[in-house]
Amino acid sequence: MTRRHYSFWSIANEARRGHRGWAPAWRTPTPKLSYDVIVIGGGGHGLATAYFLAKNHGIRNVAVLERGWIGGGNSGRNTQVVRSNYFYKASVDFFEHSLKLYETLSRELNFNVMLSQRGIVTLAHSRHDLETNRRWANAIKLNGVDSEILSREDVKRIEPLINLDARYPIHGGFVQWRGGIVRHDAVNWGFARAADALGVDILQNCDVSGFETRGGRIAGVATPHGVLRAEKFVLSVAGHTSALARQAGLRLPLVSMALQATVTEPVKPMLNTIVMSPGVHVYTSQSDRGEIVIGGSADVYSSYAQRGSLPVFEDFVASAVELFPALARLKVMRQWAGIVDISPDTSPIMGKTPVANLYINCGWGTGGFKAIPAGGDTMASTIANDRAHPLIAPFALDRFERGALIDEGAAAGVAH
Amino acid sequence: MLHLSCPYCGPRDETEFAYGGEAHIARPPTGASDREWADYLFFRRNSKGIVFERWQHARGCRQWFNVARDNVTHEIRAHYCIDEEMPAIPDSEERL
């Protein structure tokens, strides 16, 4: 399998010929009847899993089944934030591994993912918030990751347009300067192109309607192309994990909810960092195109509807305008929602399942995008060796039975 | 915006209510295994389609009640009191 290398010269060459020579970034293959591994779900995690199976473990007879199109699900609906400012060591180790992979991902994939480490500022709205932030920032430092406490004046210096005397006044906060944003489409396309070049079959418009089981193992999956067989299967389908896992006889501790986001019309640079307020639950940043990206909490009830509720939208937009009054005059350009699978401790559920050859990568809730490279890397290792990668061992499904929760929802706050 | 109907106060906007998650979850007996406790505390059906769930009229009479809702279309299919059996809902097969 060969692919054309993207470079300054390839762009210049194409420009010379009027951009008529670009080939599709990945093939549209005819499905084989049997694979070594079938990855269900062609989002970032699924594609990254397939890529690392092929690259790190030499398992190239792999198919990624995507119900819609690459980049049409949560991987293209998130707010592009990457960071590793978690509280517990298990989380910090995993998300720091992910951030490090993001730092070299453009080179790894030969695809510019436009990583911009502009810093992520978390705000404190009271003395007590500030105490909690100090504890949180110190925990991050003790786990070997950068973070810095900010005074009220520091916050104003970093974000001059912020309203320090908001309804809930700003007392300070902390920053992780290595946090930032990444172009999410590029991550999906880059992993798809790189996996395809290593021989992975990416099958779009290929939804899975059920499993064929034999002797407690999955033998095949029912698709529009008939039953496709494989040695091993991995579920990487975010909000639809419970429904699909039930077809395989698995019950999971997940609730699917709608998480919405919105962008305004594009304006000149006005925000320098990503500003996140766990107190009034909003986060905002400015995209490279100038749009202000705003997100908040998930809707309050279970949903598979891919559209958000108006009261939640009003809440986080009101919070954003209170923090940055200059936003009030901007028009909202787009608003959308994705279905996220929220686990009881808001930490992911990864690894082996009671079904011998079925693996899961789910429970990402509101924060799966930042975990894509590490999710793919560790899941590929887990599948290839049939043993949990050390970084994801704490995130196993049996932690709920053992009472070994990793409660980032309580520790690192709602903005997870 | 959902319009829910509190069995005691009548129809109100979503903003008056608090969500209580899946309904009809029975507490296991004393002496249940760790697995049974985990299932009771954390594991949920999380259906796509008709769901039976608890709601509280938090900014009203503060009573709890149950709702059968389609979580794809957000259509409310039934309201019923907290001690009532799960009603039969026509065409309620799970979607994928």
Short mmCIF file of C-alpha atoms in Angstrom, two decimals:
data_model
loop_
_atom_site.label_atom_id
_atom_site.label_comp_id
_atom_site.label_asym_id
_atom_site.label_seq_id
_atom_site.Cartn_x
_atom_site.Cartn_y
_atom_site.Cartn_z
CA MET A 1 0.00 0.00 0.00
CA THR A 2 1.54 3.33 -0.93
CA ARG A 3 0.29 6.77 -0.25
CA ARG A 4 1.44 10.13 -1.40
CA HIS A 5 3.44 12.04 1.14
CA TYR A 6 1.90 15.41 2.00
CA SER A 7 4.49 18.19 2.05
CA PHE A 8 5.11 21.74 0.99
CA TRP A 9 6.28 20.33 -2.37
CA SER A 10 3.17 18.21 -2.92
CA ILE A 11 0.99 21.30 -2.30
CA ALA A 12 3.14 23.45 -4.61
CA ASN A 13 3.03 20.76 -7.30
CA GLU A 14 -0.72 20.42 -7.07
CA ALA A 15 -1.17 24.19 -7.09
CA ARG A 16 0.82 24.31 -10.34
CA ARG A 17 -1.65 21.83 -11.89
CA GLY A 18 -4.77 23.56 -10.57
CA HIS A 19 -5.31 21.07 -7.71
CA ARG A 20 -6.74 18.49 -10.12
CA GLY A 21 -4.41 15.68 -9.10
CA TRP A 22 -5.36 15.04 -5.46
CA ALA A 23 -6.36 11.43 -4.85
CA PRO A 24 -8.83 10.37 -2.11
CA ALA A 25 -7.06 10.13 1.25
CA TRP A 26 -8.26 6.54 1.78
CA ARG A 27 -9.74 3.71 -0.29
CA THR A 28 -13.34 2.51 -0.47
CA PRO A 29 -12.54 -1.20 -0.27
CA THR A 30 -14.72 -4.23 -0.92
CA PRO A 31 -15.16 -5.95 2.45
CA LYS A 32 -13.35 -9.24 2.97
CA LEU A 33 -15.34 -12.04 4.57
CA SER A 34 -12.90 -12.42 7.41
CA TYR A 35 -10.53 -10.18 9.37
CA ASP A 36 -8.14 -10.54 12.29
CA VAL A 37 -9.79 -7.63 14.13
CA ILE A 38 -13.02 -5.75 13.42
CA VAL A 39 -13.29 -2.32 15.00
CA ILE A 40 -16.92 -1.23 15.31
CA GLY A 41 -17.08 2.55 15.14
CA GLY A 42 -15.05 4.80 12.84
CA GLY A 43 -14.61 7.70 15.21
CA GLY A 44 -11.22 8.91 16.38
CA HIS A 45 -10.80 6.09 18.94
CA GLY A 46 -11.76 3.35 16.46
CA LEU A 47 -9.50 4.68 13.72
CA ALA A 48 -6.60 5.21 16.12
CA THR A 49 -7.04 1.65 17.45
CA ALA A 50 -6.86 0.27 13.89
CA TYR A 51 -3.84 2.44 13.08
CA PHE A 52 -1.85 1.33 16.15
CA LEU A 53 -2.84 -2.34 15.62
CA ALA A 54 -1.29 -2.12 12.15
CA LYS A 55 1.67 0.05 13.07
CA ASN A 56 2.77 -1.22 16.49
CA HIS A 57 1.58 -4.83 16.38
CA GLY A 58 1.76 -5.77 12.70
CA ILE A 59 -1.96 -6.69 12.67
CA ARG A 60 -2.99 -5.27 9.31
CA ASN A 61 -5.95 -7.45 8.41
CA VAL A 62 -8.29 -5.04 10.20
CA ALA A 63 -11.63 -3.46 9.28
CA VAL A 64 -13.18 -0.33 10.77
CA LEU A 65 -16.98 -0.34 10.41
CA GLU A 66 -18.57 3.10 10.46
CA ARG A 67 -22.33 3.50 10.39
CA GLY A 68 -22.22 7.00 8.87
CA TRP A 69 -19.17 8.73 7.49
CA ILE A 70 -15.71 9.38 8.95
CA GLY A 71 -15.91 12.48 11.15
CA GLY A 72 -19.73 12.57 11.28
CA GLY A 73 -20.12 11.49 14.91
CA ASN A 74 -18.71 12.85 18.16
CA SER A 75 -15.20 13.08 16.68
CA GLY A 76 -16.47 15.89 14.50
CA ARG A 77 -18.84 17.37 17.10
CA ASN A 78 -16.54 18.05 20.06
CA THR A 79 -14.93 21.35 21.03
CA GLN A 80 -11.38 20.21 20.16
CA VAL A 81 -9.86 20.64 23.62
CA VAL A 82 -6.77 18.64 24.62
CA ARG A 83 -5.35 18.75 28.16
CA SER A 84 -4.08 16.50 30.92
CA ASN A 85 -5.01 18.47 34.07
CA TYR A 86 -6.67 15.62 35.94
CA PHE A 87 -6.57 14.86 39.65
CA TYR A 88 -5.92 11.13 40.12
CA LYS A 89 -2.63 9.59 39.04
CA ALA A 90 -4.33 6.97 36.84
CA SER A 91 -6.07 9.72 34.86
CA VAL A 92 -3.06 12.04 34.69
CA ASP A 93 -0.80 9.21 33.45
CA PHE A 94 -3.26 8.23 30.74
CA PHE A 95 -4.19 11.73 29.55
CA GLU A 96 -0.58 12.97 29.71
CA HIS A 97 0.40 10.04 27.45
CA SER A 98 -2.35 11.21 25.10
CA LEU A 99 -1.23 14.84 25.14
CA LYS A 100 2.36 13.76 24.42
CA LEU A 101 1.15 11.72 21.45
CA TYR A 102 -0.81 14.77 20.24
CA GLU A 103 2.37 16.85 20.45
CA THR A 104 3.99 14.73 17.72
CA LEU A 105 0.85 13.57 15.90
CA SER A 106 1.19 15.76 12.80
CA ARG A 107 4.57 14.19 12.05
CA GLU A 108 3.39 10.70 13.00
CA LEU A 109 0.42 10.83 10.61
CA ASN A 110 1.93 13.14 7.94
CA PHE A 111 -1.20 15.23 8.41
CA ASN A 112 -1.27 18.68 9.97
CA VAL A 113 -3.63 18.39 12.96
CA MET A 114 -3.03 22.07 13.81
CA LEU A 115 -2.22 21.57 17.49
CA SER A 116 -2.23 24.94 19.24
CA GLN A 117 -0.99 24.73 22.85
CA ARG A 118 -2.39 28.08 23.88
CA GLY A 119 -3.14 27.12 27.48
CA ILE A 120 -6.30 26.19 29.32
CA VAL A 121 -7.39 28.46 32.17
CA THR A 122 -9.70 27.12 34.87
CA LEU A 123 -11.49 29.86 36.83
CA ALA A 124 -12.22 30.10 40.53
CA HIS A 125 -15.30 32.10 41.55
CA SER A 126 -14.82 32.13 45.33
CA ARG A 127 -12.10 31.70 47.96
CA HIS A 128 -13.26 28.12 48.31
CA ASP A 129 -13.00 27.52 44.56
CA LEU A 130 -9.48 28.90 44.75
CA GLU A 131 -8.60 26.48 47.56
CA THR A 132 -9.93 23.59 45.50
CA ASN A 133 -8.03 24.82 42.43
CA ARG A 134 -4.82 25.02 44.45
CA ARG A 135 -5.26 21.44 45.61
CA TRP A 136 -6.06 20.35 42.06
CA ALA A 137 -3.12 22.23 40.49
CA ASN A 138 -0.72 20.85 43.12
CA ALA A 139 -1.95 17.31 42.47
CA ILE A 140 -1.28 17.81 38.77
CA LYS A 141 2.25 19.06 39.53
CA LEU A 142 2.95 16.15 41.89
CA ASN A 143 1.96 13.86 39.04
CA GLY A 144 4.63 15.51 36.90
CA VAL A 145 2.45 17.70 34.66
CA ASP A 146 2.68 21.48 34.20
CA SER A 147 0.18 23.71 35.98
CA GLU A 148 0.33 27.15 37.54
CA ILE A 149 -1.88 28.99 40.02
CA LEU A 150 -3.22 32.33 38.77
CA SER A 151 -4.21 35.43 40.72
CA ARG A 152 -7.13 37.63 39.69
CA GLU A 153 -4.66 39.98 38.00
CA ASP A 154 -2.99 37.09 36.16
CA VAL A 155 -6.36 36.07 34.73
CA LYS A 156 -7.00 39.62 33.53
CA ARG A 157 -3.51 39.80 32.00
CA ILE A 158 -4.06 36.54 30.09
CA GLU A 159 -7.62 37.38 29.00
CA PRO A 160 -8.04 41.19 28.92
CA LEU A 161 -11.70 41.00 27.86
CA ILE A 162 -12.79 38.97 30.89
CA ASN A 163 -15.27 40.49 33.34
CA LEU A 164 -13.63 39.96 36.75
CA ASP A 165 -16.67 41.37 38.56
CA ALA A 166 -19.18 39.00 37.02
CA ARG A 167 -22.28 37.76 38.84
CA TYR A 168 -19.92 35.20 40.40
CA PRO A 169 -16.71 37.30 40.67
CA ILE A 170 -13.43 35.78 39.55
CA HIS A 171 -10.94 35.19 42.35
CA GLY A 172 -8.20 33.60 40.26
CA GLY A 173 -7.67 30.15 38.85
CA PHE A 174 -5.00 27.93 37.37
CA VAL A 175 -3.58 27.24 33.95
CA GLN A 176 -2.09 24.30 32.10
CA TRP A 177 -0.07 25.98 29.35
CA ARG A 178 0.39 22.76 27.41
CA GLY A 179 -3.38 22.38 27.04
CA GLY A 180 -4.84 23.59 23.80
CA ILE A 181 -6.94 22.82 20.78
CA VAL A 182 -6.47 20.51 17.81
CA ARG A 183 -8.41 20.52 14.57
CA HIS A 184 -10.72 17.56 15.18
CA ASP A 185 -11.48 16.73 11.51
CA ALA A 186 -7.76 16.53 10.82
CA VAL A 187 -7.32 13.98 13.61
CA ASN A 188 -10.02 11.74 12.09
CA TRP A 189 -8.86 12.15 8.52
CA GLY A 190 -5.21 11.78 9.50
CA PHE A 191 -5.78 8.51 11.39
CA ALA A 192 -8.08 7.20 8.61
CA ARG A 193 -5.50 7.98 5.91
CA ALA A 194 -2.59 6.57 7.92
CA ALA A 195 -4.49 3.39 8.87
CA ASP A 196 -5.62 2.88 5.28
CA ALA A 197 -2.03 3.22 4.06
CA LEU A 198 -1.09 0.33 6.39
CA GLY A 199 -3.81 -1.87 4.85
CA VAL A 200 -6.76 -1.25 7.18
CA ASP A 201 -10.16 -1.43 5.42
CA ILE A 202 -12.37 1.54 6.31
CA LEU A 203 -16.00 0.69 5.56
CA GLN A 204 -18.34 3.67 5.72
CA ASN A 205 -22.15 3.40 5.65
CA CYS A 206 -21.70 0.02 7.28
CA ASP A 207 -23.88 -0.27 10.38
CA VAL A 208 -23.80 -3.30 12.63
CA SER A 209 -27.25 -4.71 13.35
CA GLY A 210 -26.27 -7.67 15.51
CA PHE A 211 -23.71 -10.27 16.53
CA GLU A 212 -23.38 -13.93 15.67
CA THR A 213 -22.20 -15.75 18.78
CA ARG A 214 -20.78 -19.23 19.11
CA GLY A 215 -19.70 -20.85 22.36
CA GLY A 216 -19.55 -17.61 24.34
CA ARG A 217 -17.51 -15.85 21.65
CA ILE A 218 -18.44 -13.45 18.91
CA ALA A 219 -18.14 -15.16 15.53
CA GLY A 220 -19.29 -12.35 13.29
CA VAL A 221 -21.23 -9.12 12.93
CA ALA A 222 -24.30 -8.59 10.76
CA THR A 223 -23.79 -5.70 8.32
CA PRO A 224 -25.29 -4.53 4.99
CA HIS A 225 -22.43 -6.54 3.39
CA GLY A 226 -23.58 -9.72 5.14
CA VAL A 227 -21.91 -11.33 8.14
CA LEU A 228 -18.28 -10.24 8.52
CA ARG A 229 -16.10 -12.54 10.62
CA ALA A 230 -13.07 -11.85 12.76
CA GLU A 231 -10.93 -13.28 15.56
CA LYS A 232 -11.45 -10.25 17.79
CA PHE A 233 -13.91 -7.37 17.98
CA VAL A 234 -13.77 -4.00 19.66
CA LEU A 235 -16.72 -1.71 20.39
CA SER A 236 -15.81 1.95 20.01
CA VAL A 237 -19.19 3.56 19.47
CA ALA A 238 -19.61 6.20 22.22
CA GLY A 239 -23.30 6.91 22.91
CA HIS A 240 -24.49 3.72 21.22
CA THR A 241 -22.32 1.38 23.30
CA SER A 242 -25.12 0.17 25.63
CA ALA A 243 -27.51 -0.63 22.77
CA LEU A 244 -24.88 -2.50 20.73
CA ALA A 245 -23.33 -4.27 23.72
CA ARG A 246 -26.78 -5.57 24.68
CA GLN A 247 -26.85 -7.37 21.28
CA ALA A 248 -23.74 -9.18 22.47
CA GLY A 249 -25.32 -9.97 25.85
CA LEU A 250 -23.44 -7.32 27.83
CA ARG A 251 -24.89 -4.87 30.33
CA LEU A 252 -22.87 -1.72 31.04
CA PRO A 253 -22.85 1.11 33.61
CA LEU A 254 -23.52 3.87 31.06
CA VAL A 255 -26.15 6.51 30.42
CA SER A 256 -26.30 8.21 27.00
CA MET A 257 -26.91 11.93 27.01
CA ALA A 258 -26.79 14.83 24.58
CA LEU A 259 -23.83 17.20 24.90
CA GLN A 260 -24.16 20.41 22.94
CA ALA A 261 -21.85 23.09 21.67
CA THR A 262 -22.16 26.19 19.57
CA VAL A 263 -20.03 28.56 17.48
CA THR A 264 -20.56 32.23 16.77
CA GLU A 265 -19.80 34.16 13.62
CA PRO A 266 -16.03 34.62 13.11
CA VAL A 267 -14.34 37.70 14.60
CA LYS A 268 -10.78 39.00 14.94
CA PRO A 269 -8.63 37.41 17.68
CA MET A 270 -10.17 38.19 21.09
CA LEU A 271 -9.57 35.07 23.22
CA ASN A 272 -6.01 33.90 23.87
CA THR A 273 -6.61 30.65 25.71
CA ILE A 274 -9.36 28.17 26.46
CA VAL A 275 -11.28 29.53 29.43
CA MET A 276 -13.14 27.01 31.52
CA SER A 277 -15.36 27.73 34.48
CA PRO A 278 -16.47 24.69 36.46
CA GLY A 279 -18.48 27.04 38.72
CA VAL A 280 -20.85 28.42 36.08
CA HIS A 281 -20.09 25.48 33.81
CA VAL A 282 -19.04 26.93 30.53
CA TYR A 283 -15.90 26.74 28.45
CA THR A 284 -14.95 28.85 25.50
CA SER A 285 -12.13 29.30 23.03
CA GLN A 286 -11.58 30.90 19.64
CA SER A 287 -11.01 28.69 16.63
CA ASP A 288 -8.36 29.43 14.02
CA ARG A 289 -11.19 30.66 11.78
CA GLY A 290 -12.16 33.24 14.40
CA GLU A 291 -15.38 31.61 15.60
CA ILE A 292 -16.00 31.61 19.33
CA VAL A 293 -16.61 28.00 20.38
CA ILE A 294 -18.80 27.63 23.48
CA GLY A 295 -19.76 24.48 25.36
CA GLY A 296 -21.28 23.60 28.70
CA SER A 297 -22.75 20.69 30.61
CA ALA A 298 -24.58 17.72 29.12
CA ASP A 299 -28.36 17.80 28.98
CA VAL A 300 -30.00 16.53 32.14
CA TYR A 301 -31.87 13.51 30.74
CA SER A 302 -30.98 10.45 28.65
CA SER A 303 -31.06 11.04 24.91
CA TYR A 304 -30.14 9.45 21.59
CA ALA A 305 -31.46 12.43 19.62
CA GLN A 306 -28.27 14.30 18.60
CA ARG A 307 -29.95 17.59 19.41
CA GLY A 308 -29.72 19.55 22.63
CA SER A 309 -32.31 21.06 24.94
CA LEU A 310 -32.88 24.81 24.82
CA PRO A 311 -32.66 25.51 28.59
CA VAL A 312 -29.14 24.03 28.79
CA PHE A 313 -28.08 26.00 25.71
CA GLU A 314 -29.44 29.23 27.26
CA ASP A 315 -27.58 28.45 30.50
CA PHE A 316 -24.11 28.08 29.03
CA VAL A 317 -24.51 30.94 26.58
CA ALA A 318 -25.62 33.22 29.45
CA SER A 319 -22.56 32.13 31.44
CA ALA A 320 -20.24 32.87 28.51
CA VAL A 321 -21.73 36.33 28.01
CA GLU A 322 -21.41 37.11 31.72
CA LEU A 323 -17.71 36.17 31.64
CA PHE A 324 -17.05 37.95 28.32
CA PRO A 325 -19.66 40.71 27.86
CA ALA A 326 -18.18 41.47 24.41
CA LEU A 327 -19.70 38.18 23.18
CA ALA A 328 -23.23 39.52 23.66
CA ARG A 329 -23.40 41.13 20.23
CA LEU A 330 -22.22 38.05 18.31
CA LYS A 331 -24.61 35.94 16.29
CA VAL A 332 -24.72 32.20 16.81
CA MET A 333 -23.79 30.49 13.58
CA ARG A 334 -24.20 26.79 14.38
CA GLN A 335 -25.43 24.75 17.31
CA TRP A 336 -25.35 20.96 17.55
CA ALA A 337 -25.21 18.00 19.93
CA GLY A 338 -23.53 14.63 20.12
CA ILE A 339 -24.59 11.59 22.14
CA VAL A 340 -22.07 10.86 24.88
CA ASP A 341 -21.89 7.79 27.11
CA ILE A 342 -21.46 8.86 30.71
CA SER A 343 -20.13 6.40 33.30
CA PRO A 344 -20.91 6.62 37.05
CA ASP A 345 -17.44 8.00 37.93
CA THR A 346 -17.12 9.94 34.62
CA SER A 347 -13.96 7.97 33.80
CA PRO A 348 -13.69 5.78 30.70
CA ILE A 349 -14.29 2.02 30.64
CA MET A 350 -11.64 0.25 28.58
CA GLY A 351 -10.36 -3.24 27.98
CA LYS A 352 -11.63 -6.79 28.16
CA THR A 353 -15.24 -7.84 28.75
CA PRO A 354 -16.90 -11.04 30.01
CA VAL A 355 -17.23 -12.01 26.30
CA ALA A 356 -13.82 -13.57 25.51
CA ASN A 357 -13.03 -11.92 22.17
CA LEU A 358 -14.96 -8.66 22.62
CA TYR A 359 -13.16 -5.53 23.88
CA ILE A 360 -14.72 -2.19 24.79
CA ASN A 361 -13.54 1.40 24.67
CA CYS A 362 -16.37 3.53 26.04
CA GLY A 363 -17.56 5.74 28.89
CA TRP A 364 -15.71 8.76 27.50
CA GLY A 365 -18.68 10.92 28.38
CA THR A 366 -17.95 14.55 27.66
CA GLY A 367 -14.18 14.23 27.18
CA GLY A 368 -13.15 11.58 24.66
CA PHE A 369 -11.49 13.71 22.00
CA LYS A 370 -8.38 14.51 24.03
CA ALA A 371 -7.89 10.77 24.62
CA ILE A 372 -7.92 9.62 20.98
CA PRO A 373 -4.21 8.86 20.43
CA ALA A 374 -3.73 7.16 23.83
CA GLY A 375 -7.08 5.35 23.54
CA GLY A 376 -6.00 3.90 20.20
CA ASP A 377 -2.49 3.06 21.40
CA THR A 378 -3.56 1.30 24.61
CA MET A 379 -6.56 -0.49 23.08
CA ALA A 380 -4.41 -1.81 20.22
CA SER A 381 -1.92 -3.18 22.76
CA THR A 382 -4.76 -4.68 24.84
CA ILE A 383 -6.27 -6.40 21.81
CA ALA A 384 -2.96 -7.64 20.40
CA ASN A 385 -1.77 -9.10 23.73
CA ASP A 386 -5.20 -9.98 25.16
CA ARG A 387 -4.04 -8.26 28.36
CA ALA A 388 -4.92 -4.75 29.56
CA HIS A 389 -2.24 -2.16 28.78
CA PRO A 390 -0.85 -0.93 32.15
CA LEU A 391 -2.18 2.61 31.54
CA ILE A 392 -5.77 1.36 31.18
CA ALA A 393 -5.76 -1.45 33.74
CA PRO A 394 -7.37 0.89 36.35
CA PHE A 395 -10.18 1.70 33.89
CA ALA A 396 -11.44 -1.90 33.57
CA LEU A 397 -15.14 -2.71 33.64
CA ASP A 398 -14.82 -4.72 36.86
CA ARG A 399 -13.85 -1.62 38.87
CA PHE A 400 -17.52 -1.02 39.67
CA GLU A 401 -17.83 -4.42 41.30
CA ARG A 402 -14.54 -3.91 43.16
CA GLY A 403 -15.53 -0.43 44.30
CA ALA A 404 -12.31 0.94 42.74
CA LEU A 405 -13.89 3.98 41.08
CA ILE A 406 -11.76 6.77 39.61
CA ASP A 407 -14.04 9.61 40.53
CA GLU A 408 -12.78 12.48 38.38
CA GLY A 409 -16.33 13.86 38.33
CA ALA A 410 -15.91 14.69 42.01
CA ALA A 411 -12.14 15.28 42.03
CA ALA A 412 -11.46 17.35 38.95
CA GLY A 413 -14.92 18.88 38.81
CA VAL A 414 -17.69 18.87 36.27
CA ALA A 415 -15.59 20.10 33.36
CA HIS A 416 -14.44 16.66 32.44
CA MET B 1 -37.93 21.97 25.63
CA LEU B 2 -39.81 19.01 27.09
CA HIS B 3 -43.33 19.53 28.42
CA LEU B 4 -43.89 17.16 31.30
CA SER B 5 -47.14 16.72 33.11
CA CYS B 6 -46.86 16.41 36.87
CA PRO B 7 -49.66 14.05 38.02
CA TYR B 8 -50.42 16.51 40.85
CA CYS B 9 -49.96 19.95 39.21
CA GLY B 10 -50.50 19.42 35.47
CA PRO B 11 -48.36 20.32 32.44
CA ARG B 12 -45.21 22.40 33.03
CA ASP B 13 -41.94 23.19 31.24
CA GLU B 14 -38.87 21.01 31.60
CA THR B 15 -37.10 23.67 33.70
CA GLU B 16 -39.42 22.98 36.66
CA PHE B 17 -38.33 19.35 36.90
CA ALA B 18 -35.32 17.41 38.11
CA TYR B 19 -34.28 14.17 36.46
CA GLY B 20 -34.06 10.99 38.51
CA GLY B 21 -32.78 8.45 36.00
CA GLU B 22 -34.07 4.97 35.23
CA ALA B 23 -37.20 3.90 37.16
CA HIS B 24 -38.22 0.49 38.54
CA ILE B 25 -34.80 -0.44 39.92
CA ALA B 26 -35.28 -2.74 42.90
CA ARG B 27 -32.86 -2.65 45.83
CA PRO B 28 -31.20 -6.05 46.29
CA PRO B 29 -31.69 -7.97 49.54
CA THR B 30 -29.17 -7.74 52.38
CA GLY B 31 -26.39 -10.23 51.76
CA ALA B 32 -26.39 -9.66 48.02
CA SER B 33 -23.06 -10.25 46.27
CA ASP B 34 -20.71 -7.46 45.15
CA ARG B 35 -21.84 -8.08 41.58
CA GLU B 36 -25.51 -7.64 42.52
CA TRP B 37 -24.73 -4.42 44.40
CA ALA B 38 -22.70 -3.06 41.47
CA ASP B 39 -25.57 -3.87 39.14
CA TYR B 40 -28.04 -2.08 41.41
CA LEU B 41 -25.85 0.98 41.95
CA PHE B 42 -24.22 1.51 38.56
CA PHE B 43 -25.43 -0.68 35.69
CA ARG B 44 -28.32 0.68 33.64
CA ARG B 45 -30.40 -0.49 30.71
CA ASN B 46 -29.82 2.79 28.80
CA SER B 47 -32.27 1.83 26.04
CA LYS B 48 -32.54 3.67 22.76
CA GLY B 49 -36.26 4.23 22.26
CA ILE B 50 -38.82 4.06 25.05
CA VAL B 51 -37.35 4.64 28.50
CA PHE B 52 -39.08 4.53 31.87
CA GLU B 53 -37.65 7.15 34.17
CA ARG B 54 -38.19 9.08 37.38
CA TRP B 55 -38.75 12.82 37.45
CA GLN B 56 -39.32 15.18 40.35
CA HIS B 57 -41.39 18.34 40.20
CA ALA B 58 -38.49 20.07 41.98
CA ARG B 59 -39.62 23.66 41.50
CA GLY B 60 -43.28 22.83 42.22
CA CYS B 61 -44.91 20.31 44.52
CA ARG B 62 -41.62 18.35 44.91
CA GLN B 63 -43.40 15.03 44.27
CA TRP B 64 -41.67 12.22 42.39
CA PHE B 65 -43.43 10.49 39.49
CA ASN B 66 -42.60 8.27 36.52
CA VAL B 67 -42.54 9.06 32.82
CA ALA B 68 -42.34 6.84 29.73
CA ARG B 69 -40.42 8.83 27.12
CA ASP B 70 -39.04 8.14 23.68
CA ASN B 71 -35.43 9.31 23.97
CA VAL B 72 -34.96 9.56 20.20
CA THR B 73 -38.02 11.71 19.38
CA HIS B 74 -38.47 13.09 22.96
CA GLU B 75 -42.17 12.22 22.72
CA ILE B 76 -43.73 11.66 26.16
CA ARG B 77 -45.70 8.42 26.01
CA ALA B 78 -47.05 8.15 29.58
CA HIS B 79 -47.03 9.80 33.01
CA TYR B 80 -47.76 7.63 36.03
CA CYS B 81 -47.37 7.63 39.79
CA ILE B 82 -44.22 6.39 41.48
CA ASP B 83 -45.88 3.24 42.93
CA GLU B 84 -47.59 2.17 39.69
CA GLU B 85 -46.48 -0.72 37.49
CA MET B 86 -44.61 0.01 34.27
CA PRO B 87 -47.33 0.65 31.66
CA ALA B 88 -47.45 -1.25 28.36
CA ILE B 89 -46.42 1.11 25.55
CA PRO B 90 -47.38 0.09 21.99
CA ASP B 91 -44.55 0.04 19.37
CA SER B 92 -41.84 0.32 21.97
CA GLU B 93 -39.16 -2.05 20.60
CA GLU B 94 -35.62 -0.84 21.11
CA ARG B 95 -33.95 0.76 18.11
CA LEU B 96 -30.30 0.35 17.24
#
